[in-house]
Tab-separated table of C-alpha atoms and ligand atoms in Angstrom:
chain	number	residue	atom	x	y	z
A	1	MET	CA	-21.839	15.745	-3.317
A	2	LEU	CA	-20.586	15.768	0.252
A	3	ASP	CA	-21.106	19.004	2.122
A	4	ILE	CA	-17.618	19.433	3.638
A	5	ARG	CA	-17.295	22.057	6.378
A	6	ILE	CA	-13.834	23.623	6.320
A	7	GLU	CA	-12.113	25.029	9.398
A	8	LYS	CA	-8.699	26.468	8.515
A	9	ALA	CA	-5.727	26.104	10.877
A	10	ALA	CA	-4.927	29.432	12.573
A	11	VAL	CA	-1.212	28.683	12.599
A	12	LYS	CA	0.540	26.910	9.713
A	13	LYS	CA	3.463	24.552	10.382
A	14	SER	CA	6.821	25.165	8.774
A	15	LYS	CA	7.454	22.647	6.015
A	16	PRO	CA	10.386	20.221	6.286
A	17	ALA	CA	13.125	20.295	3.624
A	18	ASP	CA	12.593	17.799	0.774
A	19	ASP	CA	15.828	15.961	1.615
A	20	SER	CA	14.795	15.327	5.241
A	21	LEU	CA	11.299	13.924	4.661
A	22	GLY	CA	11.673	10.168	5.169
A	23	PHE	CA	8.390	8.221	5.234
A	24	GLY	CA	5.344	9.108	7.349
A	25	ARG	CA	7.105	11.360	9.839
A	26	HIS	CA	5.628	14.756	8.939
A	27	PHE	CA	1.952	15.657	8.629
A	28	THR	CA	0.206	18.571	6.971
A	29	ASP	CA	-1.888	21.337	8.566
A	30	HIS	CA	-5.331	19.771	8.069
A	31	MET	CA	-7.157	16.436	8.151
A	32	PHE	CA	-10.518	15.191	6.894
A	33	ILE	CA	-12.986	13.564	9.311
A	34	MET	CA	-16.462	12.113	8.817
A	35	ASP	CA	-18.497	10.160	11.375
A	36	TYR	CA	-20.898	7.248	11.070
A	37	ASP	CA	-23.768	6.342	13.341
A	38	ALA	CA	-26.094	3.391	12.758
A	39	GLY	CA	-29.434	4.756	11.596
A	40	GLN	CA	-27.894	8.031	10.460
A	41	GLY	CA	-25.161	6.874	8.083
A	42	TRP	CA	-22.013	8.877	7.302
A	43	HIS	CA	-22.391	12.484	8.390
A	44	ASP	CA	-20.604	15.649	9.488
A	45	ALA	CA	-17.843	15.688	6.845
A	46	ARG	CA	-15.244	18.282	7.792
A	47	ILE	CA	-11.688	19.403	7.182
A	48	VAL	CA	-10.168	20.651	10.420
A	49	PRO	CA	-6.699	21.485	11.771
A	50	TYR	CA	-4.497	18.358	12.069
A	51	GLY	CA	-4.393	17.168	15.670
A	52	PRO	CA	-5.225	14.508	18.275
A	53	ILE	CA	-8.548	12.663	18.215
A	54	SER	CA	-10.328	12.076	21.514
A	55	LEU	CA	-11.838	8.602	22.002
A	56	ASP	CA	-13.546	6.803	24.868
A	57	PRO	CA	-11.204	4.164	26.393
A	58	SER	CA	-13.864	1.546	25.620
A	59	ALA	CA	-13.952	2.496	21.906
A	60	MET	CA	-14.108	-0.851	20.108
A	61	VAL	CA	-11.081	-0.241	17.898
A	62	PHE	CA	-8.796	-0.489	20.960
A	63	HIS	CA	-10.107	-3.912	21.934
A	64	TYR	CA	-11.128	-5.767	18.799
A	65	ALA	CA	-9.113	-3.975	16.093
A	66	GLN	CA	-12.041	-3.173	13.829
A	67	GLU	CA	-9.929	-0.876	11.679
A	68	LEU	CA	-8.795	-0.582	8.062
A	69	PHE	CA	-6.714	1.756	5.939
A	70	GLU	CA	-5.586	2.745	2.462
A	71	GLY	CA	-2.430	4.261	1.003
A	72	LEU	CA	-1.998	6.309	-2.188
A	73	LYS	CA	-0.063	9.349	-3.286
A	74	ALA	CA	-0.391	12.802	-4.840
A	75	TYR	CA	2.420	13.770	-7.244
A	76	ARG	CA	3.638	17.185	-8.386
A	77	ARG	CA	4.139	17.599	-12.126
A	78	SER	CA	6.825	19.859	-13.562
A	79	ASP	CA	4.097	22.419	-14.446
A	80	ASP	CA	3.125	22.392	-10.720
A	81	GLY	CA	-0.150	20.588	-11.365
A	82	ILE	CA	-0.977	17.948	-8.728
A	83	GLN	CA	-2.237	14.505	-9.718
A	84	LEU	CA	-3.376	11.191	-8.226
A	85	PHE	CA	-2.664	7.687	-9.552
A	86	ARG	CA	-5.719	5.397	-9.865
A	87	PRO	CA	-7.514	6.632	-6.710
A	88	ASP	CA	-10.648	4.761	-7.838
A	89	LYS	CA	-8.768	1.471	-7.292
A	90	ASN	CA	-7.839	2.419	-3.725
A	91	ILE	CA	-11.404	3.484	-2.953
A	92	ALA	CA	-12.856	0.255	-4.389
A	93	ARG	CA	-10.350	-1.742	-2.331
A	94	MET	CA	-11.196	0.269	0.805
A	95	ASN	CA	-14.847	-0.659	0.354
A	96	SER	CA	-14.052	-4.322	-0.211
A	97	THR	CA	-12.006	-4.233	3.017
A	98	CYS	CA	-15.026	-2.580	4.691
A	99	ARG	CA	-17.221	-5.515	3.659
A	100	ARG	CA	-14.741	-8.043	5.109
A	101	MET	CA	-14.508	-6.084	8.387
A	102	CYS	CA	-18.272	-5.420	8.809
A	103	VAL	CA	-17.624	-1.685	8.436
A	104	PRO	CA	-20.142	0.460	6.502
A	105	GLU	CA	-18.842	1.422	3.046
A	106	VAL	CA	-18.116	5.006	2.076
A	107	PRO	CA	-19.751	6.041	-1.239
A	108	ALA	CA	-16.905	6.049	-3.780
A	109	GLU	CA	-17.674	9.545	-5.081
A	110	ASP	CA	-17.676	10.935	-1.523
A	111	ALA	CA	-14.320	9.320	-0.724
A	112	LEU	CA	-12.784	10.747	-3.927
A	113	GLN	CA	-14.218	14.194	-3.219
A	114	ALA	CA	-12.800	14.075	0.331
A	115	ILE	CA	-9.318	13.101	-0.931
A	116	LYS	CA	-9.278	15.720	-3.696
A	117	THR	CA	-10.600	18.514	-1.466
A	118	LEU	CA	-8.040	17.818	1.264
A	119	VAL	CA	-5.126	17.505	-1.191
A	120	ASP	CA	-6.214	20.720	-2.902
A	121	ILE	CA	-6.206	22.619	0.414
A	122	GLU	CA	-2.752	21.189	1.186
A	123	ARG	CA	-1.272	21.429	-2.336
A	124	ASP	CA	1.674	23.515	-1.117
A	125	TRP	CA	2.642	20.447	0.947
A	126	VAL	CA	3.264	18.284	-2.138
A	127	PRO	CA	7.069	18.343	-2.270
A	128	HIS	CA	8.966	19.404	-5.403
A	129	SER	CA	12.129	17.271	-5.581
A	130	GLN	CA	12.544	14.239	-7.820
A	131	GLY	CA	10.936	11.126	-6.360
A	132	THR	CA	9.083	12.912	-3.547
A	133	SER	CA	5.294	12.878	-3.127
A	134	LEU	CA	2.421	13.482	-0.721
A	135	TYR	CA	1.324	10.208	0.858
A	136	ILE	CA	-2.436	9.985	1.464
A	137	ARG	CA	-3.611	7.794	4.337
A	138	PRO	CA	-7.401	7.266	4.576
A	139	PHE	CA	-8.479	5.056	7.507
A	140	ILE	CA	-11.646	3.960	9.290
A	141	PHE	CA	-11.965	2.772	12.876
A	142	ALA	CA	-14.722	1.632	15.274
A	143	THR	CA	-15.596	4.187	17.946
A	144	GLU	CA	-18.631	2.727	19.718
A	145	PRO	CA	-17.867	2.830	23.475
A	146	GLN	CA	-18.627	-0.685	24.701
A	147	LEU	CA	-16.875	-4.045	25.137
A	148	GLY	CA	-19.283	-6.588	23.623
A	149	VAL	CA	-17.918	-8.392	20.575
A	150	HIS	CA	-20.004	-7.392	17.553
A	151	PRO	CA	-19.625	-4.896	14.715
A	152	SER	CA	-19.468	-1.347	16.055
A	153	LYS	CA	-22.453	0.973	15.526
A	154	LYS	CA	-20.177	4.043	15.269
A	155	TYR	CA	-17.086	4.802	13.148
A	156	SER	CA	-14.836	7.625	12.045
A	157	PHE	CA	-13.331	7.954	8.559
A	158	VAL	CA	-10.184	10.083	8.657
A	159	ILE	CA	-7.691	11.146	5.973
A	160	ILE	CA	-4.244	12.453	6.858
A	161	LEU	CA	-1.455	13.542	4.510
A	162	SER	CA	2.309	13.136	4.836
A	163	PRO	CA	4.985	14.548	2.530
A	164	VAL	CA	7.400	11.668	1.836
A	165	GLY	CA	10.920	11.517	0.473
A	166	SER	CA	12.283	9.645	-2.479
A	167	TYR	CA	12.319	5.925	-1.647
A	168	TYR	CA	15.439	5.463	-3.710
A	169	ALA	CA	17.641	8.400	-2.811
A	170	GLY	CA	20.610	6.092	-3.428
A	171	GLY	CA	19.293	4.355	-6.593
A	172	LEU	CA	17.234	1.155	-6.935
A	173	ALA	CA	19.357	-1.118	-4.750
A	174	PRO	CA	18.154	-4.752	-4.624
A	175	VAL	CA	17.357	-6.043	-1.125
A	176	LYS	CA	17.994	-9.282	0.781
A	177	ILE	CA	14.888	-11.202	1.823
A	178	ARG	CA	14.458	-14.000	4.364
A	179	VAL	CA	12.018	-16.796	3.520
A	180	GLU	CA	9.812	-16.888	6.640
A	181	ARG	CA	9.463	-20.440	7.968
A	182	LYS	CA	8.278	-19.765	11.532
A	183	TYR	CA	5.436	-17.219	11.318
A	184	VAL	CA	2.585	-16.737	8.867
A	185	ARG	CA	0.868	-13.529	7.839
A	186	CYS	CA	-2.555	-14.952	7.094
A	187	VAL	CA	-4.445	-18.110	6.201
A	188	LYS	CA	-7.043	-18.943	3.594
A	189	GLY	CA	-10.366	-17.549	4.815
A	190	GLY	CA	-8.604	-14.955	6.973
A	191	THR	CA	-8.011	-11.289	6.267
A	192	GLY	CA	-4.987	-11.502	3.950
A	193	GLU	CA	-6.767	-9.692	1.134
A	194	ALA	CA	-8.033	-6.902	3.412
A	195	LYS	CA	-5.882	-3.857	4.167
A	196	VAL	CA	-6.149	-3.935	7.970
A	197	GLY	CA	-3.849	-2.997	10.816
A	198	GLY	CA	-4.312	-6.461	12.333
A	199	ASN	CA	-2.380	-8.084	9.477
A	200	TYR	CA	0.497	-5.729	10.158
A	201	ALA	CA	0.451	-6.350	13.927
A	202	ALA	CA	0.714	-10.082	13.208
A	203	SER	CA	3.674	-9.533	10.877
A	204	LEU	CA	5.867	-7.420	13.167
A	205	LEU	CA	7.699	-10.187	15.027
A	206	GLY	CA	8.778	-12.011	11.860
A	207	GLN	CA	9.865	-8.715	10.321
A	208	GLN	CA	11.804	-7.789	13.470
A	209	GLU	CA	13.616	-11.139	13.596
A	210	ALA	CA	14.481	-10.862	9.897
A	211	GLU	CA	15.938	-7.376	10.433
A	212	GLU	CA	17.971	-8.602	13.413
A	213	ASN	CA	19.498	-11.163	11.063
A	214	GLY	CA	20.392	-8.642	8.375
A	215	TYR	CA	17.403	-8.973	6.024
A	216	ALA	CA	15.258	-6.110	4.733
A	217	GLN	CA	11.955	-8.025	4.626
A	218	VAL	CA	10.430	-11.497	4.836
A	219	LEU	CA	8.913	-13.622	2.083
A	220	TRP	CA	5.588	-14.872	3.414
A	221	LEU	CA	4.516	-18.418	2.589
A	222	ASP	CA	0.907	-19.636	2.729
A	223	GLY	CA	-0.331	-20.490	6.221
A	224	ILE	CA	-1.561	-24.017	5.457
A	225	GLU	CA	1.074	-25.877	3.450
A	226	ARG	CA	3.897	-23.383	4.040
A	227	LYS	CA	4.784	-23.936	0.454
A	228	TYR	CA	3.233	-21.291	-1.780
A	229	ILE	CA	4.464	-17.726	-1.907
A	230	ASP	CA	2.051	-15.001	-0.776
A	231	GLU	CA	3.838	-11.638	-0.514
A	232	VAL	CA	7.167	-10.025	0.271
A	233	GLY	CA	6.975	-7.815	3.370
A	234	ALA	CA	4.052	-5.474	2.698
A	235	MET	CA	4.417	-5.756	-1.064
A	236	ASN	CA	3.141	-8.037	-3.792
A	237	VAL	CA	5.819	-10.201	-5.362
A	238	PHE	CA	6.778	-11.014	-8.958
A	239	PHE	CA	9.271	-13.432	-10.503
A	240	VAL	CA	10.661	-13.552	-14.023
A	241	ILE	CA	11.283	-17.203	-14.885
A	242	ASP	CA	12.714	-17.991	-18.294
A	243	GLY	CA	11.376	-14.702	-19.680
A	244	LYS	CA	7.830	-15.224	-18.346
A	245	VAL	CA	6.448	-13.049	-15.565
A	246	VAL	CA	4.857	-15.022	-12.726
A	247	THR	CA	2.996	-13.680	-9.676
A	248	PRO	CA	0.848	-15.379	-7.010
A	249	SER	CA	-2.845	-15.285	-7.936
A	250	LEU	CA	-5.465	-13.551	-5.803
A	251	ALA	CA	-7.749	-16.600	-5.905
A	252	ASP	CA	-7.167	-17.880	-2.347
A	253	GLY	CA	-7.811	-14.494	-0.709
A	254	ASN	CA	-4.398	-14.492	1.018
A	255	ILE	CA	-2.965	-11.676	-1.023
A	256	LEU	CA	-3.561	-7.945	-0.882
A	257	PRO	CA	-4.750	-6.882	-4.348
A	258	GLY	CA	-2.157	-4.159	-4.921
A	259	VAL	CA	-2.847	-1.262	-7.259
A	260	THR	CA	0.821	-1.383	-8.295
A	261	ARG	CA	0.521	-5.151	-8.866
A	262	ALA	CA	-2.509	-4.690	-11.141
A	263	SER	CA	-0.786	-1.834	-12.987
A	264	CYS	CA	2.352	-3.922	-13.590
A	265	ILE	CA	0.290	-6.815	-14.958
A	266	GLU	CA	-1.635	-4.506	-17.310
A	267	LEU	CA	1.525	-2.814	-18.582
A	268	LEU	CA	3.437	-6.077	-19.041
A	269	LYS	CA	0.550	-7.567	-21.052
A	270	LYS	CA	0.349	-4.419	-23.163
A	271	TRP	CA	4.073	-4.735	-23.878
A	272	GLY	CA	3.576	-8.331	-25.006
A	273	TYR	CA	5.030	-10.237	-22.042
A	274	THR	CA	3.476	-13.482	-20.880
A	275	VAL	CA	2.092	-12.928	-17.362
A	276	GLU	CA	0.919	-15.864	-15.272
A	277	GLU	CA	-1.176	-15.295	-12.141
A	278	ARG	CA	-1.086	-18.643	-10.364
A	279	LYS	CA	0.252	-20.508	-7.349
A	280	VAL	CA	4.041	-20.160	-7.108
A	281	SER	CA	5.818	-22.518	-4.730
A	282	ILE	CA	9.136	-21.777	-3.068
A	283	ASP	CA	10.331	-25.122	-4.498
A	284	GLU	CA	9.652	-23.837	-8.024
A	285	ILE	CA	11.769	-20.761	-7.284
A	286	ARG	CA	14.626	-22.894	-5.892
A	287	GLU	CA	14.427	-25.130	-8.969
A	288	ALA	CA	14.427	-22.182	-11.387
A	289	TYR	CA	17.437	-20.795	-9.550
A	290	GLU	CA	19.280	-24.102	-9.879
A	291	ASN	CA	18.408	-24.343	-13.585
A	292	GLY	CA	19.587	-20.795	-14.156
A	293	THR	CA	16.143	-19.641	-15.326
A	294	LEU	CA	15.315	-17.326	-12.406
A	295	ASN	CA	15.940	-14.016	-14.162
A	296	GLU	CA	14.438	-11.416	-11.818
A	297	SER	CA	12.271	-10.883	-8.753
A	298	PHE	CA	10.725	-7.708	-7.359
A	299	GLY	CA	8.143	-6.434	-4.888
A	300	THR	CA	5.468	-3.897	-5.866
A	301	GLY	CA	3.691	-1.278	-3.755
A	302	THR	CA	2.758	2.397	-3.661
A	303	ALA	CA	5.636	3.401	-1.353
A	304	ALA	CA	8.540	1.944	-3.371
A	305	VAL	CA	6.757	1.314	-6.728
A	306	ILE	CA	9.228	-1.484	-7.629
A	307	SER	CA	11.603	-3.009	-5.092
A	308	PRO	CA	14.105	-5.364	-6.755
A	309	VAL	CA	15.172	-8.457	-4.794
A	310	GLY	CA	18.856	-9.367	-4.906
A	311	GLU	CA	18.679	-12.500	-2.773
A	312	TYR	CA	16.265	-14.827	-1.001
A	313	ASN	CA	17.639	-16.812	1.906
A	314	ASP	CA	15.704	-19.963	2.801
A	315	GLU	CA	17.133	-21.287	6.078
A	316	GLY	CA	20.700	-20.858	4.862
A	317	TYR	CA	20.008	-21.773	1.217
A	318	SER	CA	20.855	-18.693	-0.807
A	319	ILE	CA	18.993	-17.808	-4.007
A	320	ARG	CA	20.938	-15.016	-5.673
A	321	ILE	CA	19.171	-13.146	-8.453
A	322	ASN	CA	20.744	-11.358	-11.420
A	323	ASP	CA	24.070	-10.918	-9.555
A	324	GLY	CA	22.327	-8.703	-6.999
A	325	LYS	CA	21.535	-6.120	-9.679
A	326	ILE	CA	18.184	-4.760	-10.876
A	327	GLY	CA	16.875	-6.622	-13.940
A	328	PRO	CA	15.592	-5.118	-17.202
A	329	ILE	CA	11.882	-5.840	-16.625
A	330	SER	CA	11.992	-4.402	-13.089
A	331	GLN	CA	13.730	-1.298	-14.416
A	332	LYS	CA	11.294	-0.885	-17.309
A	333	LEU	CA	8.264	-1.108	-15.016
A	334	TYR	CA	9.815	1.352	-12.585
A	335	ASP	CA	10.674	3.857	-15.320
A	336	ASN	CA	7.251	3.699	-16.959
A	337	LEU	CA	5.158	3.800	-13.791
A	338	THR	CA	7.101	6.664	-12.241
A	339	ALA	CA	6.992	8.639	-15.525
A	340	MET	CA	3.183	8.387	-15.504
A	341	GLN	CA	2.860	9.141	-11.796
A	342	TRP	CA	4.945	12.309	-11.965
A	343	GLY	CA	3.333	13.356	-15.268
A	344	LYS	CA	6.490	12.989	-17.380
A	345	ALA	CA	4.814	10.562	-19.792
A	346	ALA	CA	1.433	10.718	-21.482
A	347	ASP	CA	-1.365	8.997	-19.562
A	348	GLU	CA	-2.047	6.329	-22.177
A	349	MET	CA	-3.777	4.029	-19.706
A	350	GLY	CA	-6.217	6.619	-18.299
A	351	TRP	CA	-4.811	6.156	-14.797
A	352	ILE	CA	-4.215	9.772	-13.836
A	353	VAL	CA	-6.709	11.952	-11.947
A	354	PRO	CA	-5.699	15.619	-11.700
A	355	VAL	CA	-6.474	17.599	-8.528
A	356	GLU	CA	-7.933	20.744	-10.040
B	401	PLP	C1	-0.904	-1.976	0.536
B	401	PLP	C2	-0.275	-3.324	0.414
B	401	PLP	C3	0.330	-3.783	-0.776
B	401	PLP	C4	0.557	-2.912	-1.987
B	401	PLP	O1	-0.577	-2.356	-2.533
B	401	PLP	P1	-0.465	-1.081	-3.491
B	401	PLP	O2	-1.873	-0.762	-3.776
B	401	PLP	O3	0.316	-1.482	-4.679
B	401	PLP	O4	0.233	-0.018	-2.689
B	401	PLP	C5	0.800	-5.082	-0.812
B	401	PLP	N1	0.718	-5.891	0.266
B	401	PLP	C6	0.168	-5.484	1.432
B	401	PLP	C7	0.112	-6.417	2.578
B	401	PLP	C8	-0.345	-4.184	1.541
B	401	PLP	O5	-0.874	-3.789	2.703
């Protein structure tokens, strides 16, 4: 058990209205912090008032981006209980990202205790309206004050919380995606499978150019052959081709192993669908479209759960999917996952962790 020192905020913030939340714009009254020093390990776990963190200008995170993060949510049930969805998966992924980034791991039970304790203290911040939740952002960054390039000897592990609005206030509207031909997000052997800020920094320009051209997100192709599909924006991607569900496999290490992705695969298999995790080329998708066998496509991630794709545009070649409407498999996954997350359906898969 972590010994967490708790310092309560003297003044509480006023809470924003549920219909004005947006994503990641409001933060709760407290945050969790724990420090690491080589030789001492993780120490000094505390929950303190939310506020700025003071760092030396030479702190390594500013120069060499030794940083990683996670993202999960706490949901309010209709009986006002608060629950988490598969936090063990996020914590395991955080530690696998730690290994890739030469960052010391956080014991899984300590990370879960930190998340639960903070969410419990802030439970009044979990919004009530349909589709809203409390987004949980754990992150770790290198704080050693020096400019040599090597793994830092000092880190901080911080957790902040943000009440977020319903992603689909206006219904599950399919989005338009640009197939990215100029930039790549990662390459085999790189950090594609690690949840790190650096991957996002590298993706901003492609995303910005896509938005300027009227697209919501980009479809990332592999960095070597520019042929195989990796992800859509910051989501994992699925296709339904001739009734079979196909998604890029994790084997090459290019793809972030999404908790939503894994949950969709498990549910689809349980329901009796054929699910193939394998390489998926953009040519295969164009061909399926031309043959009329491209039934559906959707992105998966914690923020949106399921994000249906209405169209891919590949340098002017338009792949329209299901008349720009959400398909039945996308809808079924969305309905079932959200029912479990908000406690409206029984937890048959054992995925729910209550915050007592
Ligand atoms: C976090 C993330 C995802 C989605 O993962 P979930 O665990 O389902 O939220 C997908 N792709 C990238 C690049 C991500 O950072």
